[in-house]
C-alpha cells in the first residue's frame, strides 16, 4: 500500500485517504433501505404509477387514475407540528450563570428568527414522516454578507452514517459522512486556499508537467497530486464530472477519534480541564473539585475533494453537526422508515379499484358472430373501436345466419364490490398511521361535539408518541448545536451584551472577573442547558389563547381585578392594530403593572406595600372601634349620671313636708275680681 503521507494534501495528523476508501466501502454495505424511502417520497409527490401499471393501462385500455390520499394525511400531521411548535430556552443550573443563560438565549432567539430554523426543522420533520429520516445541519455561513450561522435541512441521500449505531439520535455512531456534488468554480471561491489544488487535480485526464508549472509552485506538490489521483481506488466518474459541467464530489467526514481526556469533576458536573483557566486551577487547589482521567473522544472534521484531503480539524463539543430526525427504526438492522411505508399498500389498492371501477362504468362486452358485420363498411377492428362511442354505428350483414348475431352489453355486476373495497382501502390510509379525520379537518368520524373532536385529535397525536419523542429530542439536539456554535463567539474577555426587553433591558458583562480576581460569567464553564419552551408561539395557538381568555373573562363576571388582568392580555393575543398601546393604557388606568415589569423584586415590594396598607387599614379600623367604644362608654356614663340625679330628686321630693292646699272657693273669688278689673280698664 502507498504511504499515507504521499496521498494527503493536508498537513498534520488526520484521516488518511485509505480510511476514506474504507468508509466508502462500508457505506455501500449498509441495508438496502434507500429505494424504499425514495418510493415513499414518490408516493407523497403524486408519483404513484409504476411502469407495469402504465403498460397494463396501454394494453387493456383501463384508465390510469391516481388520487393521492397519502399527502393529505401526512400534511395533517405536519400541520399539527407547526401548530404546537416550541421555541428554545436556555436554563442555568445555578444563579451564578443566569447572565450567561440570558445572553445565550438572546442570541439563540435571534438565530432562530434570522436563520429560518423552524423552516429547516419542519422540512426535516416532513422527511421524517415520509421517508423515515431527515437531517439538519448547523454550521457557520461563509458568506460575509449573510447571517453568520446557518441551519439547513439536508437531503437523506447526501448523508451516510455508521450503521452500528443503536441510539435514536445516532450519537453513538463513530462517523457521519455527507457527500455532494459541488461546482468547481464555487469550491475555489469558497476555499481560496485550495484553489490551485482543485484547479490542477480536478480535471479530466492526467496532470501534465506544463499544467503543474503554470499553477503549482513546487515539484513535490505536483508529484503528491499525481500520486494521490492515480492511487485512488474509486473510478474517476464517481468523484469527477467534467462531461456537462465541471463538478467535484466533496466528502465531508465527521468522525470520532479516541483519546485520553482529563475532566474536572464537581458533583455530577464534568467539564474538560483547562490548565489555562484560573477557575479550574483554583477549584482543584482549594479542593472544590477533583480531576479524573479516562478514555474519551474528540469530534474531527475531515474534508476531501475527491481523493484530495483539504483539511482535518478538531471540533468543539461532543456532537456531530448533523442531527437526524428519525420516525421509526426496524428491529433487526435499525433501518429507518416512516408513516408512508405502511400506507403504500392501501394507496395502490385504492388507485387500482378506482381505475377498475371507472373502467367498468364505461366498458362494454361485445358478442358477435363471424358473419354479423358487412365487411364492405366495417370490420371487427372498427367494431372494437366504435363500440366505446355513445354514437356508435354498425352496418350489419343482411344475409347473416343469426338475427341477434351482434350483442353489446355492460357488465356492472362487480361495481358495488369494487366500490366497497375501494372505500375500505381509503379508510386504511388513515387507520394504518393512526390519524383520524378530526385531525385532518373532516367530520367523517361521526363526532359532532367539541369534546369528541378534541378526543379524536388527542388520540391521533397519541398514536404519534414515538415519532413526537424523537422529534423533540432532535429539536433539542439542534438547539444544543446552535448554542455551542454561538458560545464560541462569546469567549471575548469583558464582552458586553444587551439582554431583556422593555424596562427589563439591561447590560451584562461576560468573561470578566470580580474584585477578588475570580472569574465571573465565564461562557466556557457555564453550566447551562437547552430545552424547549412550555408555550407554543404559533398563530393557531394564539387563537386558542383568545378562546381561553374570552371564557375566563366570562367566568370571572364583574370582578374588577380579574378583568383588569385578563382584558389587556386578550387584546395582546389578537391581531388588532396598536393592540400593545391599548393594553398598556388599560393597565395604567387599572393600576396594573406591565408583564415585563413584574419580577421577584417588584412582587416583593408589592407584597410589602400591600401588607403595609393592610396594617394601616387595621390600625384605622382599631382606632375607629376604640372611638366608638369611648363614645358608648361616655353615653353610658351620662345615662348613669342622669339616673342618679333623678333618683336623688325623687328622694328629695319624698323627704319634703306636704303643704296645705288652698280653698277652691277663695281662689274663684279672686279670679272673678281680677276679670272685672280688667274689663273696666278696657271700657
XYZ file of C-alpha atoms in Angstrom:
683
model
C 0.000 0.000 0.000
C 1.181 3.507 -0.806
C 2.241 5.566 2.165
C -0.344 7.822 3.680
C 1.813 10.938 3.566
C 2.131 10.789 -0.219
C -1.614 10.596 -0.627
C -2.652 13.514 1.602
C -2.804 17.206 0.730
C -3.458 18.350 4.312
C -0.654 18.786 6.774
C -0.612 17.336 10.255
C -2.260 14.266 11.710
C -5.720 13.323 10.468
C -7.746 10.813 8.497
C -5.667 9.212 5.731
C -7.051 8.503 2.294
C -7.302 4.756 2.817
C -9.640 5.425 5.778
C -11.944 7.348 3.435
C -11.877 4.433 0.998
C -12.786 2.072 3.826
C -15.688 4.293 4.837
C -16.944 4.452 1.237
C -16.883 0.661 1.101
C -18.724 0.445 4.420
C -21.354 2.860 3.110
C -22.092 0.572 0.177
C -22.735 -2.365 2.529
C -25.497 -0.679 4.508
C -29.034 -2.227 4.446
C -30.959 -1.549 1.259
C -33.435 0.933 2.727
C -32.957 3.901 0.398
C -35.016 2.557 -2.573
C -37.977 2.060 -0.224
C -37.524 5.585 1.163
C -37.364 7.012 -2.354
C -40.570 5.168 -3.230
C -42.300 6.648 -0.176
C -41.199 10.121 -1.270
C -42.541 9.457 -4.778
C -45.925 8.408 -3.406
C -46.126 11.611 -1.388
C -45.274 13.597 -4.534
C -48.090 12.048 -6.679
C -45.711 9.660 -8.472
C -47.738 6.514 -7.786
C -47.897 4.786 -11.196
C -45.083 2.325 -11.868
C -44.037 1.044 -15.300
C -46.092 -2.179 -15.040
C -49.325 -0.320 -14.340
C -48.709 2.126 -17.167
C -48.122 -0.730 -19.599
C -51.254 -2.541 -18.415
C -53.270 0.635 -18.969
C -51.915 0.824 -22.513
C -52.646 -2.838 -23.241
C -56.147 -3.085 -21.739
C -57.442 0.459 -22.043
C -58.004 0.702 -18.296
C -57.984 4.357 -17.141
C -54.820 5.397 -15.280
C -56.226 7.359 -12.347
C -54.284 8.500 -9.284
C -55.906 10.059 -6.219
C -53.229 10.953 -3.683
C -54.619 10.238 -0.226
C -51.193 9.957 1.397
C -50.208 13.595 1.005
C -53.337 14.953 2.685
C -52.910 12.578 5.614
C -49.244 13.445 6.113
C -49.976 17.161 5.779
C -52.391 16.846 8.699
C -49.581 15.599 10.930
C -47.253 18.315 9.607
C -49.838 20.944 10.452
C -50.050 19.622 13.993
C -46.275 20.100 14.354
C -46.489 23.647 13.014
C -49.367 24.391 15.402
C -47.556 23.208 18.549
C -44.020 24.329 17.634
C -41.956 25.290 20.684
C -39.091 27.742 20.934
C -35.745 27.069 22.584
C -34.905 28.276 26.066
C -31.588 28.265 27.929
C -31.751 27.440 31.623
C -28.826 27.808 34.050
C -28.126 25.135 36.623
C -27.325 27.810 39.219
C -27.997 31.524 39.616
C -24.288 32.175 39.126
C -24.724 31.660 35.382
C -28.056 33.455 34.977
C -26.440 36.285 32.976
C -24.721 33.807 30.655
C -28.018 31.985 30.084
C -29.741 35.289 29.298
C -27.031 36.226 26.781
C -27.191 32.832 25.072
C -30.997 32.952 24.963
C -30.832 36.386 23.321
C -28.541 35.127 20.577
C -30.430 31.869 20.089
C -33.751 33.627 19.624
C -32.091 35.845 17.035
C -30.571 32.795 15.335
C -33.911 31.004 15.287
C -35.504 34.018 13.618
C -32.770 35.084 11.180
C -31.651 31.625 10.022
C -35.202 30.292 9.423
C -34.597 27.451 11.856
C -38.274 26.472 12.024
C -38.402 26.017 8.252
C -35.322 23.773 8.255
C -36.612 21.661 11.148
C -40.061 21.498 9.534
C -38.518 20.158 6.323
C -36.589 17.546 8.306
C -39.781 16.567 10.149
C -41.566 16.116 6.830
C -38.801 13.811 5.628
C -39.020 12.018 8.982
C -42.702 11.188 8.457
C -42.480 10.427 4.740
C -39.189 8.549 4.298
C -38.284 7.698 7.885
C -35.339 10.052 8.389
C -34.438 13.694 7.879
C -31.286 15.660 8.654
C -30.497 19.183 9.869
C -27.039 20.744 9.709
C -25.919 23.615 11.944
C -22.821 25.414 10.680
C -21.210 28.771 10.072
C -22.149 30.756 6.992
C -19.104 31.547 4.805
C -20.961 34.404 3.098
C -19.760 37.626 4.802
C -22.942 39.459 3.762
C -25.318 36.891 5.276
C -26.209 35.932 8.811
C -23.137 34.299 10.398
C -24.861 30.986 11.233
C -26.834 28.513 9.141
C -29.440 25.876 9.912
C -30.267 23.863 6.796
C -32.217 20.717 6.018
C -30.017 18.118 4.296
C -31.385 15.502 1.894
C -31.213 11.955 3.216
C -29.327 10.694 0.152
C -26.428 13.025 0.945
C -25.824 11.618 4.443
C -24.367 8.226 5.408
C -23.618 7.069 8.934
C -22.123 4.268 10.951
C -24.708 1.509 10.724
C -23.634 0.034 14.036
C -25.136 2.999 15.929
C -28.081 1.973 18.090
C -29.261 5.146 19.808
C -32.198 7.015 18.215
C -30.171 10.210 17.760
C -27.144 8.291 16.364
C -24.917 9.949 18.960
C -23.082 6.648 19.441
C -22.091 6.490 15.758
C -18.371 6.501 15.074
C -18.657 8.557 11.886
C -21.087 10.502 9.711
C -20.355 11.367 6.073
C -22.043 13.929 3.862
C -21.201 13.637 0.176
C -22.425 16.016 -2.516
C -21.504 17.452 -5.883
C -20.090 20.995 -5.874
C -19.322 23.222 -8.854
C -15.583 23.673 -9.185
C -15.719 27.462 -9.535
C -17.868 27.710 -6.404
C -15.475 25.461 -4.500
C -12.467 27.589 -5.450
C -14.189 30.767 -4.269
C -15.387 29.155 -1.048
C -11.930 27.732 -0.253
C -9.388 30.001 -1.976
C -6.565 28.393 -0.030
C -7.004 25.217 -2.075
C -7.873 26.824 -5.414
C -4.630 25.637 -7.105
C -5.081 22.081 -5.904
C -8.677 21.984 -7.131
C -7.741 23.515 -10.484
C -4.930 21.049 -11.184
C -6.296 17.924 -9.556
C -9.921 18.123 -10.696
C -9.765 17.942 -14.449
C -10.171 15.166 -16.975
C -7.022 13.294 -17.952
C -3.587 13.107 -16.328
C -1.752 16.006 -14.743
C 0.903 17.271 -17.180
C 4.170 18.997 -16.327
C 3.167 22.147 -18.190
C -0.080 22.389 -16.266
C 1.719 21.904 -12.985
C 4.366 24.546 -13.803
C 1.769 27.206 -14.676
C -0.250 26.758 -11.477
C 1.744 24.898 -8.828
C 4.974 26.134 -7.298
C 6.843 23.029 -6.154
C 7.700 19.690 -7.704
C 6.725 17.848 -4.524
C 3.207 19.248 -4.682
C 2.842 18.124 -8.289
C 4.057 14.595 -7.519
C 1.757 14.357 -4.500
C -1.288 15.343 -6.576
C -0.433 12.927 -9.359
C 0.251 10.037 -6.979
C -2.916 10.631 -4.992
C -5.077 10.661 -8.095
C -3.576 7.507 -9.596
C -3.733 5.589 -6.321
C -7.397 6.367 -5.548
C -9.337 3.107 -5.758
C -12.554 4.804 -6.908
C -13.249 5.447 -10.560
C -12.937 8.995 -11.824
C -16.605 9.114 -12.835
C -17.548 8.579 -9.209
C -15.969 11.788 -7.940
C -15.397 13.981 -11.013
C -17.926 15.296 -13.538
C -16.435 17.188 -16.449
C -18.816 15.968 -19.141
C -21.523 18.639 -18.804
C -20.281 20.925 -16.058
C -17.128 20.985 -14.006
C -18.095 19.439 -10.690
C -16.258 17.534 -7.980
C -17.674 15.330 -5.246
C -16.888 16.565 -1.758
C -16.749 14.113 1.139
C -17.337 15.870 4.470
C -16.357 13.307 7.111
C -17.179 13.803 10.793
C -15.567 11.111 12.908
C -14.645 10.325 16.487
C -11.032 9.849 17.480
C -10.453 8.011 20.788
C -8.153 9.799 23.190
C -7.420 10.213 26.884
C -9.044 13.265 28.432
C -8.767 14.969 31.820
C -12.008 16.245 33.327
C -12.663 18.440 36.328
C -15.407 16.844 38.429
C -17.629 18.729 40.851
C -20.588 16.676 42.000
C -22.321 15.378 38.887
C -20.843 18.070 36.641
C -17.888 17.147 34.454
C -16.042 19.630 32.262
C -12.863 19.222 30.256
C -10.000 20.513 32.367
C -8.296 23.603 31.019
C -4.995 24.351 32.809
C -5.108 27.905 31.418
C -8.420 28.601 33.161
C -7.780 30.143 36.631
C -11.172 28.987 37.870
C -10.322 25.338 37.102
C -6.950 25.681 38.777
C -8.419 27.399 41.835
C -11.125 24.757 42.266
C -8.583 21.959 42.177
C -6.146 23.714 44.514
C -8.819 24.528 47.079
C -10.331 21.054 46.952
C -13.619 22.222 45.451
C -13.251 19.753 42.595
C -11.106 16.806 41.603
C -9.511 15.681 38.368
C -10.416 12.489 36.541
C -8.553 10.984 33.601
C -10.021 8.334 31.329
C -10.855 7.223 27.788
C -12.985 9.625 25.771
C -13.071 11.011 22.215
C -12.950 14.182 20.178
C -15.019 15.080 17.111
C -12.967 15.850 13.995
C -13.932 17.149 10.571
C -12.037 15.940 7.508
C -12.859 17.463 4.100
C -11.997 15.571 0.899
C -12.397 16.863 -2.651
C -12.405 13.532 -4.421
C -9.167 11.876 -3.239
C -7.577 15.123 -2.018
C -7.784 15.787 1.700
C -8.028 19.549 2.117
C -8.118 19.835 5.899
C -8.701 17.810 9.051
C -9.517 19.807 12.197
C -10.854 19.124 15.683
C -14.295 20.461 16.602
C -15.574 21.697 19.923
C -18.304 19.773 21.661
C -19.292 16.128 21.675
C -21.972 16.041 18.987
C -21.880 15.756 15.197
C -23.034 18.903 13.323
C -25.631 16.758 11.540
C -28.756 15.925 13.580
C -31.050 13.054 12.469
C -34.861 13.192 12.734
C -35.976 9.540 12.776
C -39.572 8.297 12.733
C -39.261 4.514 13.302
C -36.394 2.011 13.146
C -36.516 -1.655 12.163
C -35.702 -4.049 14.961
C -33.187 -6.173 13.047
C -30.962 -3.725 11.158
C -32.131 -0.336 12.578
C -33.027 0.933 9.110
C -35.424 3.910 9.277
C -38.940 4.002 7.857
C -41.810 6.470 8.114
C -45.588 6.609 8.119
C -45.879 6.336 4.337
C -44.199 2.917 4.403
C -47.411 1.290 5.649
C -49.716 3.451 3.527
C -48.396 2.371 0.114
C -50.447 -0.859 0.018
C -53.824 0.803 0.720
C -52.934 3.625 -1.701
C -52.209 1.170 -4.511
C -55.415 -0.717 -3.712
C -57.452 2.490 -3.837
C -55.946 3.633 -7.139
C -56.403 0.217 -8.735
C -60.001 -0.197 -7.583
C -60.908 3.313 -8.669
C -59.408 2.741 -12.110
C -61.189 -0.611 -12.388
C -64.487 0.935 -11.270
C -64.237 3.713 -13.848
C -63.387 1.108 -16.436
C -66.439 -0.983 -15.534
C -68.701 2.042 -15.770
C -67.870 2.525 -19.422
C -66.577 -0.886 -20.509
C -68.764 -2.935 -22.877
C -68.751 -6.613 -23.733
C -69.353 -7.473 -27.388
C -70.720 -10.829 -28.605
C -70.616 -11.070 -32.390
C -70.948 -13.811 -34.986
C -68.357 -14.083 -37.711
C -70.919 -13.101 -40.360
C -72.727 -10.364 -38.408
C -70.940 -7.378 -39.977
C -70.940 -6.130 -43.514
C -67.218 -6.206 -44.347
C -67.760 -3.596 -47.037
C -68.471 -0.889 -44.433
C -66.925 -2.117 -41.148
C -64.972 -4.985 -39.632
C -64.103 -6.336 -36.195
C -61.342 -3.751 -35.671
C -63.841 -0.992 -36.371
C -66.305 -2.684 -34.036
C -63.788 -2.763 -31.147
C -63.035 0.940 -31.617
C -66.546 2.250 -32.240
C -68.288 0.245 -29.526
C -66.939 2.671 -26.872
C -68.570 5.665 -28.582
C -72.057 6.759 -27.454
C -72.981 7.408 -31.129
C -71.540 4.176 -32.495
C -72.828 2.974 -35.873
C -72.505 -0.551 -37.317
C -73.608 -1.898 -40.682
C -74.790 -5.478 -40.332
C -74.728 -8.219 -42.926
C -78.194 -8.578 -44.411
C -77.523 -12.257 -45.140
C -76.284 -13.183 -41.616
C -77.389 -16.502 -40.220
C -78.430 -15.200 -36.810
C -80.617 -12.124 -36.427
C -79.077 -11.498 -32.984
C -75.526 -12.017 -34.166
C -74.309 -8.776 -32.545
C -74.804 -8.042 -28.828
C -73.295 -5.176 -26.807
C -73.790 -5.458 -23.027
C -72.335 -3.723 -19.940
C -71.149 -5.869 -17.051
C -71.987 -3.883 -13.903
C -72.306 -6.805 -11.536
C -68.953 -6.119 -9.839
C -69.266 -2.357 -9.475
C -70.601 -2.465 -5.900
C -67.892 -4.882 -4.767
C -65.205 -2.749 -6.346
C -66.575 0.384 -4.649
C -66.678 -1.325 -1.235
C -63.075 -2.494 -1.494
C -62.004 0.954 -2.687
C -63.616 2.696 0.318
C -62.064 0.152 2.665
C -58.625 0.937 1.235
C -59.329 4.649 1.679
C -60.105 4.092 5.353
C -56.909 2.084 5.808
C -54.864 5.063 4.607
C -55.713 6.797 7.902
C -56.017 3.776 10.175
C -52.521 2.477 9.429
C -50.722 5.584 10.812
C -53.495 6.231 13.368
C -54.528 9.660 12.062
C -58.264 10.351 12.387
C -60.386 12.592 10.195
C -60.743 15.097 13.022
C -57.014 15.848 12.803
C -57.368 16.377 9.056
C -60.284 18.819 9.364
C -63.003 16.366 8.307
C -66.116 15.338 10.218
C -66.436 11.868 8.717
C -65.597 10.194 12.030
C -69.119 10.913 13.222
C -68.084 13.151 16.114
C -70.094 16.367 16.355
C -69.356 17.790 19.815
C -66.236 19.721 20.625
C -65.228 17.258 23.329
C -65.481 14.309 20.945
C -63.487 16.095 18.256
C -60.758 17.054 20.723
C -60.655 13.451 21.926
C -60.074 12.159 18.376
C -57.380 14.768 17.767
C -55.717 13.780 21.034
C -55.833 10.103 20.027
C -54.190 10.965 16.705
C -51.434 12.863 18.482
C -51.015 9.993 20.963
C -50.574 7.491 18.127
C -47.520 9.515 17.050
C -45.961 9.238 20.510
C -42.654 7.679 19.456
C -42.361 9.980 16.474
C -43.046 13.047 18.637
C -40.481 11.960 21.231
C -37.821 11.521 18.553
C -38.731 14.883 17.061
C -38.454 16.716 20.388
C -35.137 15.022 21.116
C -33.748 16.020 17.714
C -35.063 19.586 18.002
C -33.374 19.893 21.402
C -30.143 18.476 19.940
C -30.310 21.113 17.200
C -30.599 23.717 19.937
C -27.536 22.258 21.677
C -25.504 22.582 18.481
C -26.748 26.126 17.964
C -25.814 27.134 21.500
C -22.399 25.516 21.083
C -21.529 27.415 17.917
C -22.909 30.684 19.328
C -20.950 30.261 22.579
C -17.714 30.011 20.570
C -18.228 33.652 19.547
C -18.911 34.808 23.124
C -15.476 33.974 24.544
C -14.070 37.507 24.332
C -12.945 38.989 27.642
C -15.165 41.692 29.186
C -17.706 41.304 26.412
C -20.859 43.386 26.945
C -24.315 42.425 25.711
C -27.812 43.862 25.987
C -30.388 41.347 27.228
C -34.061 41.563 28.082
C -36.840 43.735 26.681
C -38.650 46.874 27.742
C -37.813 48.174 31.194
C -36.051 44.893 31.981
C -33.438 45.654 29.320
C -30.007 45.547 30.939
C -26.325 45.144 30.152
C -24.350 42.056 31.175
C -20.593 41.608 31.060
C -19.249 38.183 30.045
C -15.878 36.587 30.747
C -14.909 39.096 33.424
C -13.504 38.928 36.973
C -14.754 40.204 40.308
C -12.955 42.369 42.888
C -11.169 39.295 44.269
C -9.873 38.371 40.820
C -12.115 35.315 40.410
C -13.767 34.650 37.016
C -17.383 35.751 36.622
C -19.844 34.873 33.813
C -17.355 32.601 32.063
C -19.144 31.277 28.952
C -16.714 28.370 28.594
C -17.611 26.959 32.016
C -21.267 27.984 32.134
C -23.479 25.204 33.463
C -26.452 25.789 31.154
C -28.691 23.523 29.148
C -31.066 23.918 26.213
C -34.697 22.905 26.465
C -37.993 23.534 24.705
C -40.346 26.239 25.890
C -43.577 25.444 27.669
C -45.848 27.604 25.483
C -46.083 27.463 21.661
C -45.860 30.739 19.740
C -47.767 29.849 16.569
C -50.820 31.808 15.232
C -53.058 28.791 15.821
C -52.039 28.680 19.453
C -52.669 32.435 19.815
C -56.199 31.862 18.531
C -56.620 29.121 21.117
C -55.391 31.547 23.775
C -58.028 34.077 22.710
C -60.775 31.494 23.206
C -59.392 30.590 26.629
C -59.125 34.239 27.737
C -62.655 35.005 26.495
C -64.044 32.128 28.523
C -62.017 33.216 31.556
C -63.385 36.770 31.320
C -66.942 35.436 31.195
C -66.340 33.194 34.204
C -64.958 35.956 36.464
C -68.031 38.117 35.958
C -67.673 41.685 37.256
C -64.542 41.111 39.336
C -62.582 44.333 38.583
C -59.137 42.903 39.384
C -59.531 39.807 37.216
C -60.937 41.795 34.295
C -58.122 44.350 34.573
C -55.615 41.500 34.157
C -57.396 39.383 31.523
C -58.782 42.011 29.115
C -55.357 43.538 28.201
C -53.994 40.027 27.706
C -56.901 39.281 25.349
C -56.097 42.396 23.318
C -52.407 41.467 23.030
C -53.211 37.930 21.828
C -55.133 39.212 18.799
C -54.166 40.923 15.544
C -55.659 44.346 16.281
C -53.535 47.284 15.190
C -51.959 49.199 18.111
C -53.063 46.411 20.444
C -49.979 46.849 22.660
C -50.779 50.551 23.223
C -54.420 49.786 24.046
C -53.434 47.067 26.503
C -50.832 49.322 28.145
C -53.366 52.148 28.521
C -55.894 49.811 30.144
C -53.276 48.561 32.621
C -52.336 52.125 33.508
C -55.975 53.035 34.146
C -56.409 49.984 36.374
C -53.038 50.396 38.111
C -51.775 47.009 36.826
C -48.024 46.813 36.025
C -46.760 45.642 32.646
C -45.785 41.922 32.430
C -42.142 42.730 31.671
C -42.011 44.947 34.759
C -43.078 42.163 37.082
C -40.203 40.351 38.736
C -39.427 38.878 42.134
C -38.272 42.243 43.498
C -41.355 44.099 42.299
C -43.586 41.322 43.590
C -41.827 41.521 46.960
C -42.242 45.311 47.043
C -45.855 44.962 46.008
C -46.365 42.421 48.771
C -44.724 44.705 51.318
C -46.822 47.678 50.186
C -49.953 45.566 50.358
C -49.010 44.347 53.835
C -48.375 47.935 54.979
C -51.681 49.065 53.521
C -53.452 46.219 55.268
C -51.686 47.087 58.516
C -52.663 50.752 58.215
C -56.221 49.751 57.431
C -56.312 47.528 60.504
C -54.895 50.332 62.646
C -57.534 52.727 61.332
C -60.256 50.170 61.993
C -58.942 49.638 65.517
C -58.870 53.420 66.143
C -62.425 53.764 64.843
C -63.598 50.889 67.023
C -61.859 52.474 70.064
C -63.563 55.808 69.363
C -66.922 54.081 69.104
C -66.282 52.286 72.387
C -65.265 55.538 74.096
C -68.410 57.224 72.787
C -70.532 54.354 74.012
C -68.833 54.498 77.409
C -69.492 58.279 77.607
C -73.155 57.791 76.739
C -73.472 55.066 79.327
C -71.845 57.287 81.957
C -74.197 60.164 81.026
C -77.208 57.905 81.325
C -75.981 56.638 84.642
C -75.471 60.201 85.865
C -78.996 61.204 84.818
C -80.411 58.161 86.522
C -78.569 59.003 89.709
C -79.854 62.650 89.586
C -83.418 61.511 89.008
C -83.156 59.075 91.890
C -81.790 61.811 94.170
C -84.549 64.226 93.102
C -87.148 61.660 93.759
C -85.726 61.024 97.196
C -85.667 64.759 97.885
C -89.333 65.152 96.908
C -90.154 62.190 99.003
C -88.463 63.714 102.070
C -90.078 67.255 101.777
C -93.209 68.017 104.127
C -96.586 68.302 102.452
C -98.002 71.922 102.000
C -101.704 72.602 102.822
C -103.988 73.051 99.847
C -105.749 76.443 99.157
C -109.532 76.800 99.407
C -111.012 76.493 95.955
C -113.826 78.994 96.683
C -111.381 81.737 97.727
C -109.424 81.240 94.554
C -112.562 81.610 92.494
C -113.452 84.937 94.092
C -110.025 86.319 93.373
C -110.198 85.270 89.745
C -113.590 86.955 89.300
C -112.385 90.236 90.827
C -109.340 90.226 88.503
C -111.561 89.741 85.457
C -113.881 92.649 86.409
C -110.937 94.969 86.953
C -109.524 94.141 83.556
C -112.882 94.739 81.834
C -113.323 98.180 83.405
C -109.920 99.275 82.177
C -110.744 98.257 78.647
C -114.001 100.323 78.717
